[in-house]
Amino acid sequence: MRVGLIIYGNLETLTGGYLYDRILVERLREYGDEVEVISLPLRSYARSLSDNFSRSLLRRLCRSRFDVLLQDELCHPSLFRLNLRLKKRVGYPLMTIVHLLRGSESRPAWQNRFYRRVERNYLLSVNGIVCNSRTTRVAVEELMGAKPPSIVAYPAGDHLRPSITPEQMLARAQKDGPLRLLFLANVIPGKGPHVLIEALSQLPPESWHLTIVGSLTTAPDYVRSIRRQIAQHQLDSRVKMTGTVPNKEVAGHLAESDVLAVPSFYEAFGIASLEALGHGLPVIATSAGATHEIITHGREGFLVAPGDVGSIKKYVRELSENRERLREMSRAACERYSAHPTWAESISRIRAFMQTLVNA
């Protein structure tokens, strides 16, 4: 097949959504498909709306000899009107990959009403939809008021090969010393590192250590507030911030940690949680979004309400003081990871869906 993929910016960007798109491109090429990545400039939402009236973009897409055109739903402000014009001029179907609906994020209701209207028009302009979770699929159907042709194709975690064995994972849980917590996400408000640090500040400092791995440049003002929070609680020796690291170093941090803690205010899936399960780490996350699809509360981890400092504190203390409980949850994490689809299985599912639209 000849496949186009529209994204914003650079495919190498270090987020879960770009990882999904990047692996999709790699796997389709392994199948022998031709894949052309079309990068639109990453600009403000308002400026992106003007792409709908871009004659050069429309001409480029009309001249392309695709069998199917994929679009990352992140690009919806640039395409919600342009797609309608495009469909009148080309014979190939349009598909979108939905990682997270913008209208699902936490912000003032009046703003989300606007975003939801634009997203709804965009979703109605495509022929098929790939969702990264059942939760995302339900959100899409509720927004559209219909059940469009769609599939759920989960992200996977097997792009990171664990550097320790299951036996070593279980033995790790029995080690003495502070509970080693890992926060694995870009340091932005929506991921909730300030909530985690507030909870930890209420525990004995010798009982835990936190490593924060993720971009420190995406939201610089917020990062400065996190540094002030750490200093205010005198936690400089207990919290380490590494910034962005290569994937092989991410695997190392997972191997050396006891628990993943990312109390996001909303998580459309949470690839970091799946990567953690693959390394035998219980996960402390929130109930907002799709994390419940891979974490059963009390089995592979704990799910708390967004912003619930008290519950995070409670569960960190429990795992710190009860290492047998930590060991049981580590075993459950490994089992849950083993049952999850691989990237090969998910991409195969997407490709089969693409072929049904091409042949329709």
CSV table of C-alpha atoms in Angstrom, one decimal:
chain,number,residue,atom,x,y,z
A,1,MET,CA,0.0,0.0,0.0
A,2,ARG,CA,1.0,3.6,-0.5
A,3,VAL,CA,0.3,5.4,2.8
A,4,GLY,CA,0.5,9.0,3.8
A,5,LEU,CA,0.8,10.1,7.4
A,6,ILE,CA,0.1,13.7,8.5
A,7,ILE,CA,1.7,14.8,11.8
A,8,TYR,CA,2.8,18.1,13.4
A,9,GLY,CA,6.5,18.7,13.8
A,10,ASN,CA,9.1,15.9,14.1
A,11,LEU,CA,8.2,12.2,14.2
A,12,GLU,CA,11.1,11.7,16.7
A,13,THR,CA,9.4,13.9,19.3
A,14,LEU,CA,9.6,12.1,22.7
A,15,THR,CA,5.9,11.6,23.7
A,16,GLY,CA,3.7,8.5,23.7
A,17,GLY,CA,1.7,9.6,20.7
A,18,TYR,CA,4.7,10.2,18.5
A,19,LEU,CA,6.2,6.9,19.7
A,20,TYR,CA,3.0,5.2,18.5
A,21,ASP,CA,3.1,7.0,15.1
A,22,ARG,CA,6.9,6.3,14.7
A,23,ILE,CA,6.5,2.5,15.4
A,24,LEU,CA,3.5,2.4,13.0
A,25,VAL,CA,5.6,3.9,10.2
A,26,GLU,CA,8.5,1.5,10.9
A,27,ARG,CA,6.2,-1.6,11.0
A,28,LEU,CA,4.3,-0.6,7.8
A,29,ARG,CA,7.6,-0.2,6.0
A,30,GLU,CA,8.6,-3.7,7.2
A,31,TYR,CA,5.4,-5.0,5.6
A,32,GLY,CA,6.7,-3.5,2.3
A,33,ASP,CA,4.3,-0.5,2.3
A,34,GLU,CA,5.4,2.9,1.0
A,35,VAL,CA,4.9,5.5,3.8
A,36,GLU,CA,5.3,9.2,3.2
A,37,VAL,CA,5.3,11.4,6.4
A,38,ILE,CA,3.9,14.8,5.8
A,39,SER,CA,4.9,17.2,8.6
A,40,LEU,CA,2.9,20.3,9.2
A,41,PRO,CA,4.4,23.2,11.3
A,42,LEU,CA,3.6,23.0,15.0
A,43,ARG,CA,2.1,26.3,15.8
A,44,SER,CA,-0.6,27.7,18.1
A,45,TYR,CA,-4.1,26.3,17.8
A,46,ALA,CA,-5.4,29.5,16.2
A,47,ARG,CA,-2.7,29.7,13.6
A,48,SER,CA,-3.2,26.0,12.7
A,49,LEU,CA,-6.8,26.7,11.8
A,50,SER,CA,-5.5,28.7,8.8
A,51,ASP,CA,-4.1,25.5,7.3
A,52,ASN,CA,-7.6,24.6,6.3
A,53,PHE,CA,-7.4,27.3,3.6
A,54,SER,CA,-3.9,26.4,2.4
A,55,ARG,CA,-4.0,25.9,-1.4
A,56,SER,CA,-0.5,24.4,-1.4
A,57,LEU,CA,-1.4,21.7,1.2
A,58,LEU,CA,-4.6,20.8,-0.7
A,59,ARG,CA,-2.7,20.6,-4.0
A,60,ARG,CA,0.0,18.4,-2.5
A,61,LEU,CA,-2.5,16.0,-1.1
A,62,CYS,CA,-4.6,15.9,-4.3
A,63,ARG,CA,-1.5,15.1,-6.3
A,64,SER,CA,-0.3,12.3,-4.0
A,65,ARG,CA,-1.0,8.8,-5.2
A,66,PHE,CA,-1.9,7.3,-1.8
A,67,ASP,CA,-4.0,4.3,-1.2
A,68,VAL,CA,-4.9,5.7,2.2
A,69,LEU,CA,-4.1,8.9,4.1
A,70,LEU,CA,-3.5,8.6,7.9
A,71,GLN,CA,-3.8,11.7,10.1
A,72,ASP,CA,-2.7,12.1,13.7
A,73,GLU,CA,-5.8,13.5,15.4
A,74,LEU,CA,-3.5,16.1,17.0
A,75,CYS,CA,-3.6,17.8,13.6
A,76,HIS,CA,-7.4,18.2,13.7
A,77,PRO,CA,-7.3,22.1,13.8
A,78,SER,CA,-5.4,22.1,10.5
A,79,LEU,CA,-7.7,19.5,8.7
A,80,PHE,CA,-11.3,19.7,9.9
A,81,ARG,CA,-12.4,21.8,6.9
A,82,LEU,CA,-9.6,20.9,4.4
A,83,ASN,CA,-10.7,17.2,4.6
A,84,LEU,CA,-14.1,18.0,3.2
A,85,ARG,CA,-12.5,19.7,0.2
A,86,LEU,CA,-10.0,16.9,-0.2
A,87,LYS,CA,-12.6,14.1,-0.2
A,88,LYS,CA,-14.3,15.7,-3.2
A,89,ARG,CA,-11.1,15.5,-5.2
A,90,VAL,CA,-9.4,12.2,-4.3
A,91,GLY,CA,-10.4,8.6,-4.2
A,92,TYR,CA,-8.4,7.4,-1.2
A,93,PRO,CA,-9.9,7.1,2.3
A,94,LEU,CA,-8.9,9.3,5.2
A,95,MET,CA,-8.1,7.7,8.6
A,96,THR,CA,-7.3,9.3,11.9
A,97,ILE,CA,-5.3,8.0,14.9
A,98,VAL,CA,-6.8,9.3,18.1
A,99,HIS,CA,-4.4,9.4,21.1
A,100,LEU,CA,-6.2,12.0,23.1
A,101,LEU,CA,-9.1,14.2,22.4
A,102,ARG,CA,-8.2,17.8,23.2
A,103,GLY,CA,-11.7,18.3,24.5
A,104,SER,CA,-11.1,15.7,27.2
A,105,GLU,CA,-8.3,17.6,28.8
A,106,SER,CA,-8.8,19.7,32.0
A,107,ARG,CA,-9.5,23.4,31.2
A,108,PRO,CA,-12.3,25.9,31.5
A,109,ALA,CA,-15.6,24.5,30.1
A,110,TRP,CA,-16.0,27.3,27.6
A,111,GLN,CA,-12.7,26.5,25.9
A,112,ASN,CA,-13.5,22.8,25.7
A,113,ARG,CA,-16.9,23.6,24.1
A,114,PHE,CA,-15.0,25.3,21.3
A,115,TYR,CA,-12.4,22.5,21.0
A,116,ARG,CA,-15.1,19.8,21.0
A,117,ARG,CA,-17.0,21.5,18.2
A,118,VAL,CA,-13.9,21.6,16.0
A,119,GLU,CA,-12.9,18.0,16.9
A,120,ARG,CA,-16.4,16.7,16.2
A,121,ASN,CA,-16.4,18.3,12.7
A,122,TYR,CA,-12.9,16.8,12.2
A,123,LEU,CA,-13.9,13.3,13.2
A,124,LEU,CA,-17.0,13.4,10.9
A,125,SER,CA,-14.7,14.3,8.0
A,126,VAL,CA,-12.7,11.0,8.1
A,127,ASN,CA,-13.6,7.4,6.9
A,128,GLY,CA,-12.1,5.4,9.8
A,129,ILE,CA,-10.8,5.9,13.2
A,130,VAL,CA,-8.0,4.1,15.2
A,131,CYS,CA,-8.2,4.6,19.0
A,132,ASN,CA,-5.5,3.8,21.5
A,133,SER,CA,-7.9,2.6,24.1
A,134,ARG,CA,-11.5,1.6,24.7
A,135,THR,CA,-11.9,4.7,26.8
A,136,THR,CA,-10.8,6.9,23.9
A,137,ARG,CA,-13.2,5.0,21.6
A,138,VAL,CA,-16.1,5.7,23.9
A,139,ALA,CA,-15.1,9.4,24.1
A,140,VAL,CA,-15.0,9.6,20.3
A,141,GLU,CA,-18.4,8.0,19.9
A,142,GLU,CA,-19.9,10.3,22.6
A,143,LEU,CA,-18.5,13.3,20.9
A,144,MET,CA,-19.7,12.3,17.4
A,145,GLY,CA,-23.1,11.0,18.6
A,146,ALA,CA,-22.5,8.0,16.4
A,147,LYS,CA,-20.5,4.8,16.1
A,148,PRO,CA,-18.1,5.3,13.1
A,149,PRO,CA,-15.9,2.6,11.5
A,150,SER,CA,-13.2,2.3,14.2
A,151,ILE,CA,-10.9,-0.1,16.0
A,152,VAL,CA,-9.0,-0.1,19.2
A,153,ALA,CA,-5.3,-0.8,18.7
A,154,TYR,CA,-3.4,-0.6,22.0
A,155,PRO,CA,0.1,0.8,22.3
A,156,ALA,CA,2.6,-1.8,23.5
A,157,GLY,CA,5.6,-1.8,25.7
A,158,ASP,CA,7.9,-4.3,23.9
A,159,HIS,CA,10.0,-1.5,22.3
A,160,LEU,CA,11.8,-1.4,25.7
A,161,ARG,CA,13.5,-4.7,26.4
A,162,PRO,CA,13.8,-5.3,30.2
A,163,SER,CA,17.5,-5.5,31.3
A,164,ILE,CA,16.6,-7.7,34.3
A,165,THR,CA,14.9,-11.0,34.6
A,166,PRO,CA,11.5,-11.7,36.3
A,167,GLU,CA,13.4,-13.4,39.1
A,168,GLN,CA,15.6,-10.3,39.6
A,169,MET,CA,12.4,-8.1,39.5
A,170,LEU,CA,11.0,-10.1,42.4
A,171,ALA,CA,14.2,-10.0,44.3
A,172,ARG,CA,14.5,-6.3,43.8
A,173,ALA,CA,11.2,-5.8,45.8
A,174,GLN,CA,12.8,-7.4,48.9
A,175,LYS,CA,15.8,-5.0,49.1
A,176,ASP,CA,16.2,-2.8,52.2
A,177,GLY,CA,16.4,0.9,52.0
A,178,PRO,CA,14.1,3.7,50.7
A,179,LEU,CA,11.3,2.9,48.3
A,180,ARG,CA,12.6,4.0,44.9
A,181,LEU,CA,9.9,5.9,43.0
A,182,LEU,CA,10.1,6.8,39.3
A,183,PHE,CA,8.1,9.6,37.6
A,184,LEU,CA,8.4,9.0,33.9
A,185,ALA,CA,6.8,11.8,31.8
A,186,ASN,CA,7.4,15.3,30.6
A,187,VAL,CA,7.3,17.7,33.6
A,188,ILE,CA,4.1,19.5,32.8
A,189,PRO,CA,1.1,20.3,35.0
A,190,GLY,CA,-1.2,17.7,33.5
A,191,LYS,CA,1.1,14.9,34.6
A,192,GLY,CA,0.8,15.9,38.2
A,193,PRO,CA,4.4,15.9,39.6
A,194,HIS,CA,3.5,18.6,42.0
A,195,VAL,CA,0.8,16.4,43.5
A,196,LEU,CA,3.3,13.5,43.9
A,197,ILE,CA,5.9,15.7,45.6
A,198,GLU,CA,3.3,17.1,48.0
A,199,ALA,CA,2.3,13.6,49.0
A,200,LEU,CA,6.0,12.5,49.4
A,201,SER,CA,6.8,15.6,51.5
A,202,GLN,CA,4.4,14.3,54.2
A,203,LEU,CA,6.3,11.0,54.5
A,204,PRO,CA,9.6,10.4,56.4
A,205,PRO,CA,12.3,11.5,53.9
A,206,GLU,CA,14.4,8.4,54.6
A,207,SER,CA,11.6,6.1,53.5
A,208,TRP,CA,11.6,7.1,49.8
A,209,HIS,CA,13.6,8.5,46.9
A,210,LEU,CA,12.1,10.0,43.7
A,211,THR,CA,13.7,10.2,40.2
A,212,ILE,CA,11.9,12.4,37.7
A,213,VAL,CA,12.7,11.5,34.1
A,214,GLY,CA,11.2,13.6,31.4
A,215,SER,CA,11.5,16.9,29.5
A,216,LEU,CA,12.3,20.0,31.7
A,217,THR,CA,11.9,22.4,28.8
A,218,THR,CA,8.3,21.8,27.6
A,219,ALA,CA,6.9,24.0,30.4
A,220,PRO,CA,9.8,25.9,31.9
A,221,ASP,CA,7.8,28.1,34.2
A,222,TYR,CA,6.1,25.1,35.7
A,223,VAL,CA,9.5,23.3,36.1
A,224,ARG,CA,10.7,26.3,38.1
A,225,SER,CA,7.7,26.0,40.4
A,226,ILE,CA,8.5,22.3,40.9
A,227,ARG,CA,12.1,23.2,41.8
A,228,ARG,CA,10.7,25.8,44.3
A,229,GLN,CA,8.4,23.2,45.8
A,230,ILE,CA,11.3,20.8,46.3
A,231,ALA,CA,13.4,23.5,47.9
A,232,GLN,CA,10.5,24.6,50.1
A,233,HIS,CA,10.1,21.1,51.5
A,234,GLN,CA,13.9,20.6,51.7
A,235,LEU,CA,13.8,17.6,49.5
A,236,ASP,CA,16.8,18.3,47.3
A,237,SER,CA,18.6,15.2,48.4
A,238,ARG,CA,15.5,13.0,47.9
A,239,VAL,CA,14.4,14.1,44.4
A,240,LYS,CA,16.5,13.8,41.3
A,241,MET,CA,15.5,15.4,38.0
A,242,THR,CA,17.3,14.0,35.0
A,243,GLY,CA,15.6,15.7,32.1
A,244,THR,CA,15.0,13.7,28.8
A,245,VAL,CA,17.1,10.6,28.4
A,246,PRO,CA,17.5,8.0,25.6
A,247,ASN,CA,15.3,4.9,25.6
A,248,LYS,CA,18.1,2.7,26.8
A,249,GLU,CA,18.5,4.9,29.8
A,250,VAL,CA,14.7,4.8,30.4
A,251,ALA,CA,15.0,1.0,30.6
A,252,GLY,CA,17.8,1.4,33.1
A,253,HIS,CA,15.7,3.7,35.4
A,254,LEU,CA,12.8,1.2,35.2
A,255,ALA,CA,15.1,-1.6,36.2
A,256,GLU,CA,16.5,0.3,39.2
A,257,SER,CA,13.2,1.5,40.5
A,258,ASP,CA,10.5,-0.1,42.7
A,259,VAL,CA,7.4,1.8,41.7
A,260,LEU,CA,6.2,4.1,38.9
A,261,ALA,CA,4.2,7.1,40.1
A,262,VAL,CA,2.6,9.4,37.5
A,263,PRO,CA,-0.6,11.0,39.0
A,264,SER,CA,-1.8,12.5,35.7
A,265,PHE,CA,-5.0,14.6,35.7
A,266,TYR,CA,-6.1,12.6,32.6
A,267,GLU,CA,-4.3,9.8,30.7
A,268,ALA,CA,-5.7,8.6,27.4
A,269,PHE,CA,-3.6,5.4,27.8
A,270,GLY,CA,-0.2,5.8,29.5
A,271,ILE,CA,2.6,4.0,27.7
A,272,ALA,CA,4.9,4.7,30.6
A,273,SER,CA,2.6,2.5,32.8
A,274,LEU,CA,2.9,-0.4,30.4
A,275,GLU,CA,6.6,0.0,30.2
A,276,ALA,CA,6.7,-0.1,34.0
A,277,LEU,CA,4.6,-3.3,34.1
A,278,GLY,CA,7.2,-4.9,31.7
A,279,HIS,CA,9.9,-4.2,34.3
A,280,GLY,CA,7.8,-5.6,37.1
A,281,LEU,CA,6.9,-2.2,38.6
A,282,PRO,CA,3.6,-1.6,40.4
A,283,VAL,CA,2.0,1.7,39.2
A,284,ILE,CA,0.5,4.5,41.2
A,285,ALA,CA,-1.7,6.5,38.7
A,286,THR,CA,-5.1,8.1,38.6
A,287,SER,CA,-8.5,6.9,37.6
A,288,ALA,CA,-9.0,9.6,35.1
A,289,GLY,CA,-8.7,8.2,31.6
A,290,ALA,CA,-7.7,4.8,30.4
A,291,THR,CA,-5.1,3.6,32.9
A,292,HIS,CA,-7.7,1.3,34.4
A,293,GLU,CA,-7.6,-0.7,31.2
A,294,ILE,CA,-4.1,-2.0,32.1
A,295,ILE,CA,-4.0,-1.5,35.9
A,296,THR,CA,-6.4,-3.2,38.3
A,297,HIS,CA,-6.6,-1.3,41.5
A,298,GLY,CA,-4.9,-3.3,44.3
A,299,ARG,CA,-3.4,-5.8,41.9
A,300,GLU,CA,-0.8,-4.3,39.5
A,301,GLY,CA,-0.9,-0.9,41.2
A,302,PHE,CA,-3.2,1.7,42.8
A,303,LEU,CA,-5.6,4.2,41.1
A,304,VAL,CA,-6.4,7.4,42.9
A,305,ALA,CA,-8.5,10.4,42.1
A,306,PRO,CA,-6.7,13.2,40.3
A,307,GLY,CA,-5.0,15.5,42.9
A,308,ASP,CA,-5.6,13.0,45.8
A,309,VAL,CA,-2.5,13.7,47.9
A,310,GLY,CA,-3.7,11.6,50.8
A,311,SER,CA,-4.2,8.4,48.8
A,312,ILE,CA,-0.8,8.7,47.1
A,313,LYS,CA,0.8,9.1,50.5
A,314,LYS,CA,-1.1,6.1,51.9
A,315,TYR,CA,-0.1,3.8,49.0
A,316,VAL,CA,3.6,4.9,49.0
A,317,ARG,CA,3.7,4.2,52.7
A,318,GLU,CA,2.1,0.8,52.3
A,319,LEU,CA,4.6,-0.3,49.6
A,320,SER,CA,7.5,1.1,51.6
A,321,GLU,CA,6.6,-0.7,54.8
A,322,ASN,CA,5.3,-4.0,53.3
A,323,ARG,CA,7.9,-5.4,50.9
A,324,GLU,CA,6.0,-8.6,50.5
A,325,ARG,CA,3.1,-6.6,49.2
A,326,LEU,CA,5.5,-4.9,46.8
A,327,ARG,CA,6.7,-8.3,45.6
A,328,GLU,CA,3.2,-9.6,45.0
A,329,MET,CA,2.3,-6.6,43.0
A,330,SER,CA,5.6,-6.9,41.0
A,331,ARG,CA,4.6,-10.4,40.1
A,332,ALA,CA,1.1,-9.3,39.0
A,333,ALA,CA,2.7,-6.5,36.9
A,334,CYS,CA,4.8,-9.0,35.0
A,335,GLU,CA,1.7,-11.2,34.4
A,336,ARG,CA,-0.4,-8.3,33.2
A,337,TYR,CA,2.3,-7.2,30.8
A,338,SER,CA,2.7,-10.7,29.3
A,339,ALA,CA,-1.1,-10.7,28.5
A,340,HIS,CA,-1.0,-7.3,26.7
A,341,PRO,CA,-0.8,-7.1,22.9
A,342,THR,CA,2.6,-6.5,21.3
A,343,TRP,CA,3.4,-3.8,18.8
A,344,ALA,CA,3.4,-6.4,16.0
A,345,GLU,CA,-0.1,-7.4,17.0
A,346,SER,CA,-1.5,-3.9,17.2
A,347,ILE,CA,0.1,-2.7,14.0
A,348,SER,CA,-1.2,-5.8,12.2
A,349,ARG,CA,-4.7,-4.9,13.4
A,350,ILE,CA,-4.3,-1.3,12.1
A,351,ARG,CA,-3.1,-2.5,8.7
A,352,ALA,CA,-6.0,-4.9,8.3
A,353,PHE,CA,-8.4,-2.1,9.1
A,354,MET,CA,-6.7,0.1,6.6
A,355,GLN,CA,-7.1,-2.6,3.9
A,356,THR,CA,-10.9,-2.8,4.6
A,357,LEU,CA,-11.2,0.9,4.0
A,358,VAL,CA,-9.0,0.8,0.8
A,359,ASN,CA,-11.1,-2.1,-0.6
A,360,ALA,CA,-14.5,-0.6,0.4
